């Protein structure tokens, strides 16, 4: 049976995971956060004390970093060599390391295979940078989710403040711009708006508006909602 796949790509801070998680729970899909997999690999490299620029050591270390995912009460847990690292990978340091090391082909090959497998086995909504262009080119729905740098930086700033972490908005904005540049200009699988992907700019949209826009597109592309998962959107 062919599963229904929704691919969401976009730059850091566009709200991909918030939106994808909400849509997954509304549609009864599995949410796959591919950034978390690159982050888990990055955490392994950091723990091994490997420099991001040391391609030979990164490639050698790929063999030893076993990344898998598990679902607990519908929530994705990222497992690195049998350890649940889901909480440890959410730092700026790990995110920056992931942005750099995801440029190496062996890192990507390993994770792309796992991601394709997950989409073969279930209805998934998967977010990342190369989902529509590389991982799921046949996805029924492809979305390029973005927002202005200013809006993305402010959202990140609010999120960090809510966690009690003090950050400088200008520094966050600069980090986001650097990450965007790296993700969009790398040689292998750069972030692009893939052919057939619908651009959704969330700068002036609230979460509910974004969710319903994507759900509407999915219905137009043939998604038939399962009765038991019907939510307010289907009425
Ligand atoms: O979405 P995120 O911030 O968790 O992702 C961290 C980094 O991982 C991102 O800067 C680039 C990389 N990444 C990637 O190369 N391909 C993906 N499909 C997802 C993330």
mmCIF file of C-alpha atoms and ligand atoms in Angstrom:
data_model
loop_
_atom_site.group_PDB
_atom_site.id
_atom_site.type_symbol
_atom_site.label_atom_id
_atom_site.label_comp_id
_atom_site.label_asym_id
_atom_site.label_seq_id
_atom_site.Cartn_x
_atom_site.Cartn_y
_atom_site.Cartn_z
ATOM 1 C CA UNK A 1 0.000 0.000 0.000
ATOM 2 C CA UNK A 2 1.316 3.419 -0.946
ATOM 3 C CA UNK A 3 1.545 5.715 2.050
ATOM 4 C CA UNK A 4 0.734 9.426 2.041
ATOM 5 C CA UNK A 5 3.828 11.540 2.579
ATOM 6 C CA UNK A 6 4.094 15.230 3.405
ATOM 7 C CA UNK A 7 7.517 16.868 2.969
ATOM 8 C CA UNK A 8 8.291 20.144 4.708
ATOM 9 C CA UNK A 9 11.534 21.984 4.061
ATOM 10 C CA UNK A 10 12.676 25.394 5.128
ATOM 11 C CA UNK A 11 15.293 27.436 6.939
ATOM 12 C CA UNK A 12 16.059 27.353 10.661
ATOM 13 C CA UNK A 13 13.345 28.838 12.825
ATOM 14 C CA UNK A 14 10.566 28.800 10.228
ATOM 15 C CA UNK A 15 8.373 26.775 12.597
ATOM 16 C CA UNK A 16 8.652 23.493 10.714
ATOM 17 C CA UNK A 17 8.659 21.207 13.737
ATOM 18 C CA UNK A 18 5.805 22.973 15.562
ATOM 19 C CA UNK A 19 3.648 22.847 12.454
ATOM 20 C CA UNK A 20 4.598 19.320 11.443
ATOM 21 C CA UNK A 21 3.970 17.969 14.939
ATOM 22 C CA UNK A 22 0.518 19.552 15.082
ATOM 23 C CA UNK A 23 -0.438 18.274 11.626
ATOM 24 C CA UNK A 24 0.806 14.776 12.477
ATOM 25 C CA UNK A 25 -1.381 14.591 15.530
ATOM 26 C CA UNK A 26 -4.390 15.960 13.647
ATOM 27 C CA UNK A 27 -4.030 13.576 10.710
ATOM 28 C CA UNK A 28 -2.778 10.547 12.609
ATOM 29 C CA UNK A 29 0.540 10.674 10.741
ATOM 30 C CA UNK A 30 3.985 9.924 12.111
ATOM 31 C CA UNK A 31 6.155 13.008 12.505
ATOM 32 C CA UNK A 32 9.776 12.572 11.477
ATOM 33 C CA UNK A 33 12.162 15.326 12.548
ATOM 34 C CA UNK A 34 15.227 14.763 10.359
ATOM 35 C CA UNK A 35 17.141 17.702 11.866
ATOM 36 C CA UNK A 36 17.179 15.764 15.137
ATOM 37 C CA UNK A 37 19.038 12.928 13.398
ATOM 38 C CA UNK A 38 21.734 15.306 12.081
ATOM 39 C CA UNK A 39 21.923 16.797 15.558
ATOM 40 C CA UNK A 40 22.435 13.359 17.144
ATOM 41 C CA UNK A 41 25.339 12.685 14.767
ATOM 42 C CA UNK A 42 26.731 16.141 15.610
ATOM 43 C CA UNK A 43 26.508 15.395 19.325
ATOM 44 C CA UNK A 44 28.541 12.255 18.769
ATOM 45 C CA UNK A 45 31.244 14.218 16.903
ATOM 46 C CA UNK A 46 31.339 16.870 19.649
ATOM 47 C CA UNK A 47 31.670 14.272 22.361
ATOM 48 C CA UNK A 48 34.537 12.665 20.466
ATOM 49 C CA UNK A 49 36.221 16.074 20.356
ATOM 50 C CA UNK A 50 36.283 16.109 16.553
ATOM 51 C CA UNK A 51 36.592 19.460 14.792
ATOM 52 C CA UNK A 52 33.791 20.181 12.311
ATOM 53 C CA UNK A 53 36.414 20.817 9.628
ATOM 54 C CA UNK A 54 38.123 17.437 10.127
ATOM 55 C CA UNK A 55 36.361 15.594 7.328
ATOM 56 C CA UNK A 56 38.443 12.406 7.596
ATOM 57 C CA UNK A 57 37.691 11.930 11.288
ATOM 58 C CA UNK A 58 34.009 12.802 10.818
ATOM 59 C CA UNK A 59 33.693 10.200 8.079
ATOM 60 C CA UNK A 60 35.476 7.567 10.179
ATOM 61 C CA UNK A 61 33.255 8.377 13.169
ATOM 62 C CA UNK A 62 30.077 7.923 11.074
ATOM 63 C CA UNK A 63 30.580 4.164 11.307
ATOM 64 C CA UNK A 64 30.445 4.272 15.083
ATOM 65 C CA UNK A 65 27.504 6.628 15.549
ATOM 66 C CA UNK A 66 24.330 4.554 15.373
ATOM 67 C CA UNK A 67 21.305 6.831 15.124
ATOM 68 C CA UNK A 68 17.794 5.419 15.317
ATOM 69 C CA UNK A 69 14.439 6.781 16.286
ATOM 70 C CA UNK A 70 11.754 5.450 18.541
ATOM 71 C CA UNK A 71 8.251 6.654 19.297
ATOM 72 C CA UNK A 72 7.025 7.023 22.856
ATOM 73 C CA UNK A 73 3.384 8.088 23.178
ATOM 74 C CA UNK A 74 3.599 9.373 19.612
ATOM 75 C CA UNK A 75 6.656 11.523 20.355
ATOM 76 C CA UNK A 76 9.887 10.989 18.454
ATOM 77 C CA UNK A 77 12.878 10.027 20.561
ATOM 78 C CA UNK A 78 16.329 10.115 19.001
ATOM 79 C CA UNK A 79 18.604 7.334 20.064
ATOM 80 C CA UNK A 80 22.372 7.559 19.738
ATOM 81 C CA UNK A 81 24.109 4.247 20.429
ATOM 82 C CA UNK A 82 21.291 3.127 22.749
ATOM 83 C CA UNK A 83 21.124 6.447 24.625
ATOM 84 C CA UNK A 84 18.084 8.725 24.379
ATOM 85 C CA UNK A 85 19.660 12.063 23.416
ATOM 86 C CA UNK A 86 16.418 13.874 22.515
ATOM 87 C CA UNK A 87 16.928 16.539 25.190
ATOM 88 C CA UNK A 88 20.686 16.942 24.735
ATOM 89 C CA UNK A 89 20.614 17.877 21.060
ATOM 90 C CA UNK A 90 18.604 21.103 21.438
ATOM 91 C CA UNK A 91 21.516 23.463 22.009
ATOM 92 C CA UNK A 92 22.948 26.110 19.684
ATOM 93 C CA UNK A 93 26.325 24.346 19.815
ATOM 94 C CA UNK A 94 24.841 21.070 18.561
ATOM 95 C CA UNK A 95 22.728 22.903 15.948
ATOM 96 C CA UNK A 96 25.785 24.686 14.547
ATOM 97 C CA UNK A 97 27.805 21.475 14.491
ATOM 98 C CA UNK A 98 24.895 19.725 12.706
ATOM 99 C CA UNK A 99 24.683 22.510 10.133
ATOM 100 C CA UNK A 100 28.370 22.063 9.279
ATOM 101 C CA UNK A 101 28.716 18.274 9.468
ATOM 102 C CA UNK A 102 25.505 17.646 7.511
ATOM 103 C CA UNK A 103 27.482 18.885 4.504
ATOM 104 C CA UNK A 104 29.515 15.648 4.411
ATOM 105 C CA UNK A 105 28.105 12.990 2.093
ATOM 106 C CA UNK A 106 28.637 9.927 4.365
ATOM 107 C CA UNK A 107 26.706 11.671 7.160
ATOM 108 C CA UNK A 108 23.809 12.333 4.785
ATOM 109 C CA UNK A 109 23.772 8.931 3.100
ATOM 110 C CA UNK A 110 23.399 7.142 6.372
ATOM 111 C CA UNK A 111 20.476 9.256 7.552
ATOM 112 C CA UNK A 112 18.671 9.588 4.213
ATOM 113 C CA UNK A 113 18.399 5.797 4.000
ATOM 114 C CA UNK A 114 16.783 5.648 7.436
ATOM 115 C CA UNK A 115 14.386 8.476 6.515
ATOM 116 C CA UNK A 116 13.296 6.789 3.269
ATOM 117 C CA UNK A 117 12.641 3.585 5.153
ATOM 118 C CA UNK A 118 10.393 5.369 7.665
ATOM 119 C CA UNK A 119 8.333 6.897 4.845
ATOM 120 C CA UNK A 120 7.917 3.527 3.160
ATOM 121 C CA UNK A 121 6.463 2.041 6.327
ATOM 122 C CA UNK A 122 3.886 4.681 7.326
ATOM 123 C CA UNK A 123 2.037 7.899 6.509
ATOM 124 C CA UNK A 124 4.620 10.486 7.537
ATOM 125 C CA UNK A 125 5.068 14.209 7.723
ATOM 126 C CA UNK A 126 8.809 14.773 7.567
ATOM 127 C CA UNK A 127 10.668 18.035 7.981
ATOM 128 C CA UNK A 128 14.205 19.063 7.101
ATOM 129 C CA UNK A 129 16.183 20.746 4.320
ATOM 130 C CA UNK A 130 16.271 18.166 1.513
ATOM 131 C CA UNK A 131 13.055 16.218 2.048
ATOM 132 C CA UNK A 132 11.231 17.220 -1.140
ATOM 133 C CA UNK A 133 14.385 17.471 -3.243
ATOM 134 C CA UNK A 134 16.086 14.268 -2.193
ATOM 135 C CA UNK A 135 14.500 12.085 0.511
ATOM 136 C CA UNK A 136 10.867 11.991 -0.685
ATOM 137 C CA UNK A 137 10.780 13.361 -4.242
ATOM 138 C CA UNK A 138 7.468 11.529 -4.768
ATOM 139 C CA UNK A 139 5.737 12.979 -1.687
ATOM 140 C CA UNK A 140 2.118 13.891 -2.425
ATOM 141 C CA UNK A 141 2.574 17.228 -0.635
ATOM 142 C CA UNK A 142 5.721 19.358 -0.683
ATOM 143 C CA UNK A 143 5.879 22.562 1.324
ATOM 144 C CA UNK A 144 8.629 25.165 1.537
ATOM 145 C CA UNK A 145 7.988 26.842 4.862
ATOM 146 C CA UNK A 146 9.735 30.102 5.531
ATOM 147 C CA UNK A 147 9.499 33.472 7.304
ATOM 148 C CA UNK A 148 11.584 36.636 7.304
ATOM 149 C CA UNK A 149 14.897 36.501 9.186
ATOM 150 C CA UNK A 150 13.583 39.131 11.600
ATOM 151 C CA UNK A 151 10.491 37.088 12.473
ATOM 152 C CA UNK A 152 12.447 33.847 12.825
ATOM 153 C CA UNK A 153 15.021 35.502 15.091
ATOM 154 C CA UNK A 154 12.286 36.985 17.291
ATOM 155 C CA UNK A 155 10.530 33.612 17.620
ATOM 156 C CA UNK A 156 13.799 31.966 18.624
ATOM 157 C CA UNK A 157 14.515 34.773 21.088
ATOM 158 C CA UNK A 158 11.081 34.351 22.720
ATOM 159 C CA UNK A 159 11.575 30.580 22.913
ATOM 160 C CA UNK A 160 14.960 30.932 24.626
ATOM 161 C CA UNK A 161 13.630 33.562 27.030
ATOM 162 C CA UNK A 162 10.719 31.290 27.939
ATOM 163 C CA UNK A 163 13.330 28.682 28.868
ATOM 164 C CA UNK A 164 15.032 31.263 31.070
ATOM 165 C CA UNK A 165 18.014 31.689 28.755
ATOM 166 C CA UNK A 166 19.103 35.232 28.060
ATOM 167 C CA UNK A 167 20.156 35.856 24.476
ATOM 168 C CA UNK A 168 20.897 38.883 22.374
ATOM 169 C CA UNK A 169 18.415 39.276 19.508
ATOM 170 C CA UNK A 170 21.066 40.663 17.147
ATOM 171 C CA UNK A 171 23.321 37.665 17.829
ATOM 172 C CA UNK A 172 20.448 35.222 17.186
ATOM 173 C CA UNK A 173 19.701 36.982 13.902
ATOM 174 C CA UNK A 174 23.337 36.770 12.834
ATOM 175 C CA UNK A 175 23.483 33.047 13.742
ATOM 176 C CA UNK A 176 20.323 32.363 11.742
ATOM 177 C CA UNK A 177 21.728 34.191 8.718
ATOM 178 C CA UNK A 178 24.955 32.199 8.910
ATOM 179 C CA UNK A 179 23.068 28.904 9.266
ATOM 180 C CA UNK A 180 20.792 29.804 6.307
ATOM 181 C CA UNK A 181 23.789 30.610 4.163
ATOM 182 C CA UNK A 182 25.529 27.332 4.993
ATOM 183 C CA UNK A 183 22.396 25.215 4.513
ATOM 184 C CA UNK A 184 21.545 26.897 1.187
ATOM 185 C CA UNK A 185 25.014 26.997 -0.342
ATOM 186 C CA UNK A 186 26.527 23.656 0.508
ATOM 187 C CA UNK A 187 27.531 21.377 -2.320
ATOM 188 C CA UNK A 188 25.390 18.368 -1.403
ATOM 189 C CA UNK A 189 21.597 18.550 -1.000
ATOM 190 C CA UNK A 190 21.411 22.272 -0.232
ATOM 191 C CA UNK A 191 18.184 23.749 1.059
ATOM 192 C CA UNK A 192 16.098 24.762 -1.961
ATOM 193 C CA UNK A 193 12.456 25.213 -2.784
ATOM 194 C CA UNK A 194 12.057 21.965 -4.714
ATOM 195 C CA UNK A 195 10.112 21.671 -7.931
ATOM 196 C CA UNK A 196 6.435 21.324 -7.087
ATOM 197 C CA UNK A 197 6.880 22.642 -3.544
ATOM 198 C CA UNK A 198 4.333 25.214 -2.365
ATOM 199 C CA UNK A 199 5.854 28.286 -0.719
ATOM 200 C CA UNK A 200 4.243 29.140 2.615
ATOM 201 C CA UNK A 201 5.596 32.320 4.206
ATOM 202 C CA UNK A 202 4.545 32.311 7.842
ATOM 203 C CA UNK A 203 5.811 35.818 8.716
ATOM 204 C CA UNK A 204 2.264 37.116 9.078
ATOM 205 C CA UNK A 205 0.426 33.892 9.809
ATOM 206 C CA UNK A 206 -0.444 32.261 13.105
ATOM 207 C CA UNK A 207 0.068 28.563 13.756
ATOM 208 C CA UNK A 208 -3.552 27.617 13.104
ATOM 209 C CA UNK A 209 -3.556 29.405 9.727
ATOM 210 C CA UNK A 210 -0.439 27.559 8.633
ATOM 211 C CA UNK A 211 -1.803 24.184 9.735
ATOM 212 C CA UNK A 212 -5.081 24.646 7.936
ATOM 213 C CA UNK A 213 -3.335 25.828 4.760
ATOM 214 C CA UNK A 214 -1.224 22.670 4.635
ATOM 215 C CA UNK A 215 -4.122 20.366 5.542
ATOM 216 C CA UNK A 216 -6.164 21.957 2.750
ATOM 217 C CA UNK A 217 -3.356 21.309 0.270
ATOM 218 C CA UNK A 218 -3.140 17.683 1.459
ATOM 219 C CA UNK A 219 -6.886 17.221 0.904
ATOM 220 C CA UNK A 220 -6.579 18.743 -2.572
ATOM 221 C CA UNK A 221 -3.821 16.211 -3.297
ATOM 222 C CA UNK A 222 -6.024 13.285 -2.401
ATOM 223 C CA UNK A 223 -5.681 12.814 1.327
ATOM 224 C CA UNK A 224 -8.767 11.080 2.648
ATOM 225 C CA UNK A 225 -9.031 11.689 6.379
ATOM 226 C CA UNK A 226 -9.428 8.671 8.604
ATOM 227 C CA UNK A 227 -12.730 8.953 10.428
ATOM 228 C CA UNK A 228 -11.293 8.405 13.888
ATOM 229 C CA UNK A 229 -8.785 11.205 13.430
ATOM 230 C CA UNK A 230 -11.265 13.775 12.220
ATOM 231 C CA UNK A 231 -10.706 17.097 13.931
ATOM 232 C CA UNK A 232 -12.300 20.524 13.588
ATOM 233 C CA UNK A 233 -10.506 21.019 10.273
ATOM 234 C CA UNK A 234 -12.549 18.385 8.562
ATOM 235 C CA UNK A 235 -15.936 19.810 9.359
HETATM 236 O O1 LIG B 1 16.220 21.691 11.599
HETATM 237 P P1 LIG B 1 17.393 21.678 12.582
HETATM 238 O O2 LIG B 1 17.809 23.038 13.035
HETATM 239 O O3 LIG B 1 17.171 20.736 13.727
HETATM 240 O O4 LIG B 1 18.616 21.063 11.747
HETATM 241 C C1 LIG B 1 19.951 21.123 12.183
HETATM 242 C C2 LIG B 1 20.879 21.088 10.974
HETATM 243 O O5 LIG B 1 20.824 19.807 10.354
HETATM 244 C C3 LIG B 1 20.551 22.077 9.877
HETATM 245 O O6 LIG B 1 21.205 23.323 10.080
HETATM 246 C C4 LIG B 1 21.016 21.410 8.610
HETATM 247 C C5 LIG B 1 20.966 19.949 8.933
HETATM 248 N N1 LIG B 1 19.861 19.257 8.264
HETATM 249 C C6 LIG B 1 20.077 18.797 6.985
HETATM 250 O O7 LIG B 1 21.146 19.016 6.435
HETATM 251 N N2 LIG B 1 19.114 18.098 6.343
HETATM 252 C C7 LIG B 1 17.937 17.850 6.929
HETATM 253 N N3 LIG B 1 17.023 17.133 6.277
HETATM 254 C C8 LIG B 1 17.672 18.331 8.248
HETATM 255 C C9 LIG B 1 18.656 19.054 8.881
#
